[in-house]
Tab-separated table of C-alpha atoms in Angstrom:
chain	number	residue	atom	x	y	z
A	29	MET	CA	-31.758	-2.324	10.364
A	30	ASP	CA	-29.567	-3.852	13.081
A	31	ASN	CA	-30.153	-2.736	16.649
A	32	ASN	CA	-26.867	-1.416	18.031
A	33	PHE	CA	-27.215	0.008	21.544
A	34	LEU	CA	-24.855	1.949	23.779
A	35	PHE	CA	-25.573	1.694	27.533
A	36	LEU	CA	-23.967	4.320	29.765
A	37	CYS	CA	-22.889	3.812	33.357
A	38	VAL	CA	-23.915	0.169	33.698
A	39	GLY	CA	-23.790	-1.318	37.197
A	40	GLY	CA	-25.311	-0.588	40.585
A	41	GLU	CA	-28.832	0.804	40.964
A	42	SER	CA	-28.432	3.423	38.211
A	43	LEU	CA	-28.546	0.850	35.413
A	44	PRO	CA	-28.371	-2.752	36.684
A	45	LEU	CA	-26.773	-5.355	34.451
A	46	THR	CA	-29.924	-7.491	34.782
A	47	ILE	CA	-31.980	-4.760	33.087
A	48	VAL	CA	-29.418	-4.485	30.293
A	49	LYS	CA	-29.643	-8.263	29.743
A	50	ARG	CA	-33.442	-8.118	29.482
A	51	LEU	CA	-33.306	-5.206	27.037
A	52	ILE	CA	-30.795	-7.022	24.834
A	53	ASP	CA	-33.184	-9.977	24.590
A	54	GLU	CA	-36.445	-8.031	24.272
A	55	CYS	CA	-35.177	-5.495	21.715
A	56	LYS	CA	-33.179	-8.115	19.782
A	57	ILE	CA	-30.041	-6.037	20.101
A	58	LYS	CA	-27.359	-7.318	17.751
A	59	ASN	CA	-24.443	-5.366	19.214
A	60	ALA	CA	-24.384	-3.885	22.719
A	61	TYR	CA	-21.680	-1.511	23.962
A	62	ALA	CA	-21.254	0.087	27.364
A	63	THR	CA	-19.476	2.260	29.836
A	64	VAL	CA	-19.379	0.670	33.303
A	65	ILE	CA	-18.880	1.833	36.879
A	66	ASP	CA	-16.610	-1.106	37.701
A	67	ASP	CA	-14.277	-3.300	35.624
A	68	SER	CA	-15.494	-6.383	37.508
A	69	ILE	CA	-18.886	-6.189	35.750
A	70	ASP	CA	-19.540	-9.110	33.386
A	71	SER	CA	-18.442	-7.913	29.951
A	72	THR	CA	-19.516	-10.971	27.950
A	73	LEU	CA	-22.807	-9.248	27.036
A	74	PHE	CA	-20.978	-6.607	25.065
A	75	ARG	CA	-19.357	-6.588	21.635
A	76	GLU	CA	-16.244	-4.859	22.986
A	77	LYS	CA	-14.656	-4.446	26.389
A	78	PRO	CA	-16.693	-1.735	28.189
A	79	ILE	CA	-15.063	1.581	29.033
A	80	ASN	CA	-14.696	2.394	32.712
A	81	ILE	CA	-16.522	5.651	33.492
A	82	TRP	CA	-13.573	6.897	35.588
A	83	ASP	CA	-11.373	6.643	32.501
A	84	ALA	CA	-14.045	8.376	30.410
A	85	PHE	CA	-14.164	11.296	32.885
A	86	ILE	CA	-10.535	12.125	32.097
A	87	GLY	CA	-10.619	11.224	28.399
A	88	LYS	CA	-8.627	7.993	28.714
A	89	TYR	CA	-9.822	5.819	25.811
A	90	PRO	CA	-8.517	2.810	23.843
A	91	PRO	CA	-6.402	3.862	20.866
A	92	VAL	CA	-8.345	4.333	17.628
A	93	LYS	CA	-6.823	3.598	14.236
A	94	GLU	CA	-7.324	6.040	11.397
A	95	LEU	CA	-9.193	8.633	13.472
A	96	GLU	CA	-9.904	11.540	11.160
A	97	PRO	CA	-8.171	14.838	12.005
A	98	PHE	CA	-10.231	17.819	13.077
A	99	ASP	CA	-11.602	20.361	10.651
A	100	ARG	CA	-14.335	23.003	10.905
A	101	ALA	CA	-17.055	20.633	9.743
A	102	TYR	CA	-16.055	18.124	12.426
A	103	HIS	CA	-16.490	20.681	15.191
A	104	ASN	CA	-19.608	22.437	13.901
A	105	PRO	CA	-22.251	19.872	14.971
A	106	ILE	CA	-22.051	20.788	18.666
A	107	SER	CA	-19.964	23.974	18.658
A	108	GLU	CA	-22.897	26.026	19.978
A	109	PHE	CA	-22.712	24.014	23.218
A	110	SER	CA	-18.950	24.338	23.756
A	111	ILE	CA	-19.312	26.887	26.583
A	112	GLU	CA	-21.784	24.621	28.384
A	113	ILE	CA	-19.326	21.744	28.041
A	114	MET	CA	-16.622	23.929	29.601
A	115	HIS	CA	-18.929	24.323	32.605
A	116	GLN	CA	-19.189	20.548	32.868
A	117	ILE	CA	-15.409	20.165	32.880
A	118	ALA	CA	-15.342	22.340	36.024
A	119	ARG	CA	-16.182	19.096	37.841
A	120	ASN	CA	-12.630	17.938	37.139
A	121	GLY	CA	-11.153	20.638	39.359
A	122	ASN	CA	-9.078	23.675	38.571
A	123	TRP	CA	-7.832	22.537	35.188
A	124	ASN	CA	-6.315	25.230	32.998
A	125	PHE	CA	-8.040	26.271	29.792
A	126	GLU	CA	-5.780	24.228	27.498
A	127	LYS	CA	-6.422	21.037	29.462
A	128	ARG	CA	-10.190	21.634	29.361
A	129	VAL	CA	-10.169	22.233	25.614
A	130	ASN	CA	-8.087	19.096	25.008
A	131	LEU	CA	-10.538	17.003	27.051
A	132	TYR	CA	-13.426	18.455	25.061
A	133	TYR	CA	-11.841	17.630	21.690
A	134	THR	CA	-10.668	14.185	22.845
A	135	ASN	CA	-14.238	13.264	23.804
A	136	LEU	CA	-15.761	14.812	20.692
A	137	LYS	CA	-13.448	12.950	18.313
A	138	TYR	CA	-13.651	9.633	20.132
A	139	TRP	CA	-17.433	9.476	20.562
A	140	ASP	CA	-18.255	10.875	17.124
A	141	ASN	CA	-16.146	8.105	15.638
A	142	PHE	CA	-17.637	5.528	18.026
A	143	LEU	CA	-21.264	6.344	17.170
A	144	GLU	CA	-20.536	6.310	13.431
A	145	THR	CA	-18.360	3.205	13.175
A	146	ARG	CA	-20.572	1.085	15.473
A	147	LYS	CA	-23.725	2.393	13.760
A	148	ILE	CA	-25.353	3.108	17.133
A	149	ASN	CA	-29.099	3.752	16.830
A	150	CYS	CA	-30.050	4.037	20.515
A	151	VAL	CA	-28.246	5.252	23.658
A	152	VAL	CA	-29.599	4.454	27.121
A	153	PHE	CA	-28.343	6.870	29.795
A	154	SER	CA	-28.487	5.734	33.411
A	155	ILE	CA	-29.102	9.328	34.497
A	156	LEU	CA	-29.313	12.792	32.969
A	157	PRO	CA	-25.988	13.352	31.115
A	158	HIS	CA	-23.837	15.866	32.986
A	159	GLU	CA	-20.334	14.375	33.222
A	160	ILE	CA	-18.656	15.757	30.045
A	161	TYR	CA	-18.305	12.515	28.093
A	162	ASP	CA	-21.980	11.551	28.428
A	163	TYR	CA	-23.150	15.097	27.654
A	164	ILE	CA	-21.073	15.128	24.456
A	165	ILE	CA	-22.585	11.739	23.509
A	166	TYR	CA	-26.059	13.186	24.121
A	167	LEU	CA	-25.384	16.239	21.909
A	168	LEU	CA	-23.971	14.083	19.124
A	169	CYS	CA	-27.028	11.804	19.321
A	170	LYS	CA	-29.353	14.781	18.940
A	171	LYS	CA	-27.427	15.993	15.884
A	172	LYS	CA	-27.359	12.530	14.320
A	173	ASN	CA	-31.024	11.707	15.209
A	174	ILE	CA	-29.998	8.769	17.370
A	175	LYS	CA	-32.698	7.741	19.844
A	176	VAL	CA	-31.917	8.439	23.509
A	177	CYS	CA	-33.598	7.787	26.832
A	178	MET	CA	-32.533	8.841	30.307
A	179	ASN	CA	-34.035	8.900	33.767
A	180	PHE	CA	-34.132	11.919	36.009
A	181	THR	CA	-35.509	12.671	39.441
A	182	ASP	CA	-38.019	14.915	41.145
A	183	GLY	CA	-35.758	17.154	43.243
A	184	TYR	CA	-37.833	16.854	46.388
A	185	LYS	CA	-38.667	13.182	46.484
A	186	HIS	CA	-35.503	11.342	45.495
A	187	THR	CA	-33.852	11.673	48.913
A	188	VAL	CA	-36.785	9.931	50.622
A	189	THR	CA	-38.404	7.601	48.120
A	190	SER	CA	-37.294	5.663	45.053
A	191	LYS	CA	-40.601	6.426	43.263
A	192	ALA	CA	-39.255	9.783	42.186
A	193	TYR	CA	-37.840	9.171	38.712
A	194	TYR	CA	-39.242	10.028	35.320
A	195	MET	CA	-38.020	9.233	31.822
A	196	LEU	CA	-36.839	11.795	29.272
A	197	ASN	CA	-35.601	11.796	25.705
A	198	SER	CA	-34.524	15.437	25.735
A	199	ILE	CA	-32.790	17.550	28.375
A	200	ASP	CA	-34.689	20.687	27.392
A	201	ASP	CA	-38.182	19.192	27.586
A	202	HIS	CA	-39.232	17.871	30.984
A	203	THR	CA	-42.905	18.660	30.536
A	204	LYS	CA	-43.987	16.686	27.449
A	205	GLU	CA	-45.539	13.818	29.403
A	206	VAL	CA	-46.301	15.932	32.503
A	207	THR	CA	-48.331	18.530	30.566
A	208	LYS	CA	-50.351	15.837	28.814
A	209	VAL	CA	-51.221	13.983	32.037
A	210	LEU	CA	-51.886	17.213	33.968
A	211	ALA	CA	-54.330	18.444	31.278
A	212	LYS	CA	-56.262	15.161	31.566
A	213	MET	CA	-56.243	15.443	35.368
A	214	LYS	CA	-57.743	18.930	35.169
A	215	LYS	CA	-60.575	17.622	32.991
A	216	ASP	CA	-61.211	14.586	35.171
A	217	TYR	CA	-61.263	16.633	38.386
A	218	VAL	CA	-63.032	19.730	37.064
A	219	ASP	CA	-65.927	19.497	39.550
A	220	ILE	CA	-63.919	18.238	42.514
A	221	SER	CA	-62.776	20.560	45.316
A	222	PRO	CA	-59.077	20.667	46.355
A	223	GLU	CA	-59.624	18.976	49.735
A	224	ASP	CA	-61.222	15.992	47.981
A	225	ILE	CA	-58.166	15.404	45.794
A	226	ILE	CA	-56.253	12.675	47.631
A	227	ILE	CA	-52.474	13.054	47.397
A	228	SER	CA	-49.839	10.756	48.887
A	229	GLU	CA	-48.991	10.940	52.579
A	230	TYR	CA	-45.442	11.971	51.644
A	231	ASP	CA	-46.667	14.902	49.507
A	232	LYS	CA	-49.135	15.948	52.210
A	233	GLN	CA	-46.379	15.999	54.865
A	234	THR	CA	-43.963	17.808	52.542
A	235	ILE	CA	-46.456	20.626	51.915
A	236	GLU	CA	-47.233	20.931	55.640
A	237	LYS	CA	-43.518	21.045	56.560
A	238	ILE	CA	-42.842	23.755	53.964
A	239	LYS	CA	-45.829	25.817	55.117
A	240	GLN	CA	-44.661	25.451	58.732
A	241	ARG	CA	-41.128	26.554	57.822
A	242	PHE	CA	-42.426	29.719	56.225
A	243	ALA	CA	-44.943	30.392	58.998
A	244	ASN	CA	-42.046	30.334	61.486
A	245	ALA	CA	-39.634	32.274	59.248
A	246	ASP	CA	-37.844	35.044	61.138
A	247	ASN	CA	-34.539	36.883	61.158
A	248	SER	CA	-32.612	34.111	62.918
A	249	HIS	CA	-29.086	33.687	61.565
A	250	MET	CA	-27.630	30.696	59.727
A	251	LEU	CA	-24.153	29.245	60.309
A	252	LEU	CA	-21.750	30.232	57.533
A	253	MET	CA	-19.551	27.132	57.796
A	254	ASN	CA	-22.492	24.736	58.108
A	255	LYS	CA	-22.513	20.930	57.988
A	256	GLY	CA	-23.546	20.820	54.324
A	257	ARG	CA	-20.698	23.120	53.278
A	258	ILE	CA	-18.171	21.007	55.216
A	259	GLU	CA	-19.467	17.850	53.497
A	260	GLU	CA	-19.012	19.468	50.073
A	261	ILE	CA	-15.425	20.411	50.966
A	262	GLU	CA	-14.824	16.745	51.847
A	263	ARG	CA	-16.504	15.678	48.595
A	264	TYR	CA	-14.457	17.850	46.243
A	265	TYR	CA	-11.180	18.485	48.074
A	266	GLY	CA	-10.325	15.622	50.409
A	267	ASN	CA	-11.977	13.405	53.004
A	268	PRO	CA	-9.618	12.047	55.698
A	269	LYS	CA	-12.529	10.201	57.389
A	270	LEU	CA	-13.149	8.239	54.191
A	271	VAL	CA	-9.456	7.292	53.936
A	272	ILE	CA	-9.548	5.971	57.518
A	273	LYS	CA	-12.786	4.083	56.840
A	274	ASN	CA	-11.218	2.379	53.794
A	275	ALA	CA	-7.848	1.795	55.482
A	276	LYS	CA	-8.014	-1.983	55.054
A	277	ASN	CA	-8.287	-1.624	51.283
A	278	SER	CA	-5.460	0.874	50.931
A	279	LYS	CA	-1.820	-0.027	50.306
A	280	ASP	CA	-0.684	3.578	50.809
A	281	PHE	CA	-2.792	4.436	53.853
A	282	PHE	CA	-0.522	7.049	55.447
A	283	LYS	CA	0.264	8.696	52.137
A	284	ASN	CA	-3.438	8.872	51.190
A	285	LEU	CA	-4.389	10.146	54.651
A	286	LEU	CA	-1.776	12.891	54.443
A	287	LEU	CA	-2.878	13.948	50.957
A	288	ALA	CA	-6.579	13.929	51.878
A	289	SER	CA	-5.939	15.840	55.112
A	290	TRP	CA	-3.870	18.460	53.345
A	291	ALA	CA	-6.451	18.849	50.548
A	292	TYR	CA	-9.227	19.177	53.141
A	293	ILE	CA	-7.341	21.867	55.088
A	294	VAL	CA	-6.626	23.802	51.870
A	295	GLY	CA	-10.246	23.478	50.729
A	296	ARG	CA	-11.578	24.614	54.088
A	297	GLN	CA	-9.260	27.628	54.217
A	298	LYS	CA	-10.115	28.647	50.636
A	299	THR	CA	-13.819	28.307	51.343
A	300	ARG	CA	-13.563	30.340	54.569
A	301	LYS	CA	-11.824	33.085	52.610
A	302	LEU	CA	-14.515	32.942	49.909
A	303	VAL	CA	-17.302	33.221	52.499
A	304	ARG	CA	-15.573	36.154	54.243
A	305	LYS	CA	-15.217	37.994	50.933
A	306	TYR	CA	-18.859	37.298	50.074
A	307	GLU	CA	-20.010	38.701	53.414
A	308	ALA	CA	-17.867	41.809	52.850
A	309	PHE	CA	-19.925	42.486	49.683
A	310	ALA	CA	-23.228	41.490	51.281
A	311	VAL	CA	-25.883	43.605	52.960
A	312	LEU	CA	-28.876	42.884	55.170
A	313	PRO	CA	-32.301	42.935	53.493
A	314	ASP	CA	-34.673	45.866	53.808
A	315	PHE	CA	-38.150	44.381	53.884
A	316	ASN	CA	-39.678	47.748	53.060
A	317	GLU	CA	-38.139	47.475	49.596
A	318	LYS	CA	-39.840	45.868	46.613
A	319	TYR	CA	-37.695	42.988	45.412
A	320	PHE	CA	-37.455	39.661	43.623
A	321	PHE	CA	-35.345	36.920	45.185
A	322	TYR	CA	-32.808	34.889	43.184
A	323	ALA	CA	-31.533	31.806	45.014
A	324	MET	CA	-28.140	30.846	43.587
A	325	HIS	CA	-27.440	27.240	42.679
A	326	TYR	CA	-24.734	25.116	44.223
A	327	GLN	CA	-22.127	24.385	41.555
A	328	PRO	CA	-21.011	22.130	39.995
A	329	GLU	CA	-24.315	20.247	39.782
A	330	ALA	CA	-26.620	18.989	37.008
A	331	SER	CA	-29.309	21.406	38.262
A	332	SER	CA	-27.389	24.249	36.601
A	333	SER	CA	-25.294	22.423	33.991
A	334	PRO	CA	-26.795	21.159	31.750
A	335	LEU	CA	-30.268	22.027	33.080
A	336	GLY	CA	-29.558	25.752	33.157
A	337	GLY	CA	-28.292	25.883	29.573
A	338	ILE	CA	-26.312	29.084	29.016
A	339	TYR	CA	-27.476	30.280	32.416
A	340	ALA	CA	-25.129	27.792	34.070
A	341	ASN	CA	-23.202	31.057	34.213
A	342	GLN	CA	-25.641	32.481	36.729
A	343	LEU	CA	-24.352	36.014	36.195
A	344	LEU	CA	-26.141	35.960	32.826
A	345	ALA	CA	-29.446	35.000	34.458
A	346	ILE	CA	-29.059	37.688	37.123
A	347	GLN	CA	-28.160	40.349	34.539
A	348	LEU	CA	-31.233	39.437	32.469
A	349	ILE	CA	-33.626	39.737	35.425
A	350	ALA	CA	-32.053	42.920	36.817
A	351	HIS	CA	-32.122	44.564	33.381
A	352	ASN	CA	-35.904	44.155	33.224
A	353	LEU	CA	-36.699	45.471	36.703
A	354	PRO	CA	-38.499	48.834	36.856
A	355	GLU	CA	-36.934	51.700	38.816
A	356	GLY	CA	-37.350	51.267	42.538
A	357	TYR	CA	-37.258	47.452	42.380
A	358	TRP	CA	-34.345	45.251	43.415
A	359	LEU	CA	-33.070	41.758	42.795
A	360	TYR	CA	-31.901	40.197	46.060
A	361	VAL	CA	-29.306	37.508	45.369
A	362	LYS	CA	-28.111	35.003	47.934
A	363	GLU	CA	-25.416	32.368	47.533
A	364	HIS	CA	-26.210	28.695	48.102
A	365	PRO	CA	-25.404	27.784	51.736
A	366	TYR	CA	-23.282	24.773	50.671
A	367	GLN	CA	-21.185	26.523	48.008
A	368	THR	CA	-17.429	26.018	48.349
A	369	SER	CA	-14.398	27.522	46.627
A	370	PHE	CA	-14.166	24.454	44.361
A	371	ASN	CA	-16.249	26.107	41.647
A	372	ARG	CA	-16.462	29.707	42.768
A	373	GLU	CA	-13.952	32.555	42.801
A	374	VAL	CA	-14.033	35.888	44.662
A	375	SER	CA	-14.032	37.574	41.232
A	376	TYR	CA	-17.492	36.062	40.660
A	377	TYR	CA	-18.896	38.118	43.520
A	378	GLU	CA	-16.996	41.188	42.339
A	379	GLU	CA	-18.791	40.913	38.972
A	380	LEU	CA	-22.101	40.265	40.712
A	381	LYS	CA	-21.727	43.429	42.778
A	382	LYS	CA	-21.328	45.535	39.608
A	383	ILE	CA	-24.771	44.611	38.232
A	384	PRO	CA	-27.255	47.497	38.657
A	385	LYS	CA	-30.372	46.855	40.804
A	386	VAL	CA	-28.749	43.834	42.453
A	387	LYS	CA	-28.110	43.463	46.171
A	388	ILE	CA	-25.976	40.616	47.487
A	389	ILE	CA	-27.673	39.379	50.652
A	390	SER	CA	-25.798	37.978	53.641
A	391	GLN	CA	-25.806	34.202	53.893
A	392	LYS	CA	-26.672	34.574	57.571
A	393	ILE	CA	-30.226	35.471	56.509
A	394	THR	CA	-32.550	32.528	55.944
A	395	SER	CA	-34.028	32.031	52.478
A	396	GLU	CA	-37.475	31.541	54.056
A	397	ILE	CA	-37.683	35.131	55.326
A	398	LEU	CA	-36.425	36.434	51.967
A	399	MET	CA	-38.992	34.405	50.019
A	400	LYS	CA	-41.790	35.321	52.395
A	401	ASN	CA	-41.301	39.043	51.730
A	402	ALA	CA	-40.426	38.889	48.015
A	403	LEU	CA	-42.719	39.840	45.124
A	404	GLY	CA	-41.547	36.702	43.369
A	405	MET	CA	-38.687	34.246	43.090
A	406	ALA	CA	-36.217	33.385	40.344
A	407	THR	CA	-34.084	30.296	39.807
A	408	LEU	CA	-32.767	28.002	37.097
A	409	THR	CA	-34.307	24.755	38.364
A	410	GLY	CA	-34.034	25.026	42.152
A	411	THR	CA	-36.490	23.759	44.755
A	412	VAL	CA	-37.487	27.370	45.563
A	413	MET	CA	-39.642	26.995	42.443
A	414	PHE	CA	-41.767	24.329	44.127
A	415	GLU	CA	-41.764	26.160	47.467
A	416	SER	CA	-42.888	29.392	45.813
A	417	GLN	CA	-45.906	27.582	44.348
A	418	ILE	CA	-46.943	26.390	47.808
A	419	LEU	CA	-46.701	30.044	48.915
A	420	GLN	CA	-48.738	30.956	45.806
A	421	LYS	CA	-46.010	33.335	44.661
A	422	PRO	CA	-44.763	33.612	41.064
A	423	CYS	CA	-41.376	32.252	40.066
A	424	LEU	CA	-39.182	32.938	37.033
A	425	CYS	CA	-37.729	29.705	35.638
A	426	LEU	CA	-34.571	30.054	33.525
A	427	GLY	CA	-33.734	26.357	33.221
A	428	TYR	CA	-35.429	23.107	32.241
A	429	THR	CA	-37.627	21.357	34.814
A	430	HIS	CA	-40.972	19.599	35.252
A	431	TRP	CA	-42.163	22.447	37.520
A	432	GLU	CA	-42.505	24.574	34.368
A	433	ALA	CA	-45.911	22.952	33.890
A	434	LEU	CA	-47.394	24.953	36.803
A	435	SER	CA	-49.316	28.194	36.118
A	436	GLY	CA	-47.332	30.249	38.629
A	437	VAL	CA	-44.013	29.392	36.967
A	438	TYR	CA	-42.898	31.778	34.206
A	439	LYS	CA	-40.608	30.079	31.683
A	440	ILE	CA	-37.904	32.544	30.643
A	441	ASP	CA	-36.038	31.926	27.378
A	442	THR	CA	-35.719	35.464	26.000
A	443	ASN	CA	-35.383	39.049	27.151
A	444	GLU	CA	-38.958	39.580	25.961
A	445	ASP	CA	-40.181	36.664	28.139
A	446	CYS	CA	-38.467	38.191	31.152
A	447	ASN	CA	-39.820	41.684	30.552
A	448	LYS	CA	-43.371	40.412	30.084
A	449	ALA	CA	-43.255	38.232	33.212
A	450	ILE	CA	-41.836	40.929	35.479
A	451	SER	CA	-44.261	43.551	34.131
A	452	GLU	CA	-47.184	41.220	34.854
A	453	ILE	CA	-45.976	40.484	38.390
A	454	VAL	CA	-45.218	44.130	39.229
A	455	ALA	CA	-48.672	45.160	37.944
A	456	GLY	CA	-50.255	42.737	40.412
A	457	LYS	CA	-51.484	40.429	37.632
A	458	ALA	CA	-49.230	37.467	38.358
A	459	LYS	CA	-50.428	33.984	37.453
A	460	VAL	CA	-50.949	31.799	40.500
A	461	THR	CA	-50.778	28.073	41.067
A	462	THR	CA	-53.921	27.284	43.022
A	463	GLU	CA	-54.039	24.642	45.733
A	464	LYS	CA	-56.127	22.504	43.387
A	465	GLU	CA	-53.636	22.740	40.534
A	466	LEU	CA	-50.756	21.953	42.904
A	467	ARG	CA	-52.515	18.827	44.153
A	468	LEU	CA	-53.285	17.723	40.595
A	469	PHE	CA	-49.655	18.318	39.667
A	470	LEU	CA	-48.526	16.089	42.527
A	471	LEU	CA	-50.981	13.410	41.381
A	472	THR	CA	-49.567	13.814	37.861
A	473	MET	CA	-46.038	13.212	39.112
A	474	GLU	CA	-47.258	10.114	40.988
A	475	GLU	CA	-48.505	8.770	37.648
A	476	VAL	CA	-45.503	9.863	35.581
A	477	CYS	CA	-42.797	8.808	38.039
A	478	TYR	CA	-41.646	5.239	38.575
A	479	ASP	CA	-39.857	3.336	41.293
A	480	ARG	CA	-36.245	2.864	40.238
A	481	ALA	CA	-35.729	0.371	43.064
A	482	ASN	CA	-38.413	-1.811	41.484
A	483	GLU	CA	-36.469	-3.456	38.673
A	484	THR	CA	-39.531	-4.523	36.676
A	485	GLU	CA	-41.046	-1.038	36.834
A	486	TYR	CA	-37.723	0.559	35.861
A	487	TYR	CA	-37.211	-1.937	33.007
A	488	ASN	CA	-40.716	-1.386	31.618
A	489	LYS	CA	-40.226	2.384	31.590
A	490	ILE	CA	-36.946	2.131	29.668
A	491	LEU	CA	-38.519	-0.359	27.274
A	492	GLN	CA	-41.439	1.992	26.646
A	493	TYR	CA	-39.101	4.831	25.719
A	494	VAL	CA	-36.730	2.675	23.671
A	495	LYS	CA	-39.632	1.353	21.591
A	496	SER	CA	-41.303	4.752	21.143
A	497	GLU	CA	-40.852	6.628	17.888
A	498	ALA	CA	-40.153	9.935	19.659
A	499	ASN	CA	-36.557	11.078	19.892
């Protein structure tokens, strides 16, 4: 059978062209296709002119002759994921429903036809698919049994070190390799005490910093319009500073500066209004109460869509947890400190306030003090999951992440899972991640992860997954 590969997001450090060249030679790829981050990338490697990812984001594709019209059978293969795809399209701004649906169908028709007519048998993703077009490709590959591989990152490490990436062939299974390596580690270190397990200097410092943060946790107030929130407004609405920085490359400098400035002002005002409304619904915590703490995710981000599955709508996750709380217990919910109005409406908080046994907590209160006094935490895939394990507190996990492999993390897929986990925690029988297990987990991630900045290491990891039989 001919090897026909599709490479997504070629260019830059995500998927360097040099790695693609080596894979084409090593895997004897007959026909290579690609989406690229820049039209200036050498296209001679590919059977057809690559598609620019910025065009793919808005569904702008080359015309296709004799594209079959839609029918029920056409749509059925990934229809169960249509709501999740709608969440992804939120990245494109405040598009109306009709525009979102049209983008969904445009991508579905185009890429279904592409995979079939080019007889693609492997797709290499530069990163976890979460940008509409690549997520639809991923879903179609799973339905058609086309091999995929993608790299993803350990949430804590990737901002400081490039050795923080691990390879996946399925969004909903981050623990296949981790669980296997961790089990071996536990056998190998069975008679060794925690202090004799040598972890990296980075991991050691990270644990100490987190412990210090929680040791010093108090009722000090956070800024509502903090630096991170301002940066997200600039990212999704408009960034006048960026326009000025790129002035030399812009033909319409004054026009672009005016548009960016206006968009920034609008975004800032909308976000201020959102924060004020949130605080009007919010209360201060009562640390005499028995509660679980749910840390809301910033959206839009891959950490909730696709990694949260249906719980990308966090109201569903919160309803599930609150429903299973015994009388006298609360679910404290706090918004992400960087959340803007780009992907959040006041109506969201109005619905949140209606959920029984839920208290919306003021954003002025630090998450550290809330976690310190909670019975347990809950999140889709957030870093509070890792922090809770350092505190040796249980955490409910409603998404897909490598941290699921730890004993103190309760994977929640069903109402029954949630009820069982909460009952166990409330009864004082919660599973705990010991210091030894945490250290072995960190050693496991050192073994599983690779350095994406090291081209040979990155190439070898992709090659390993491409040649594996698993899909």
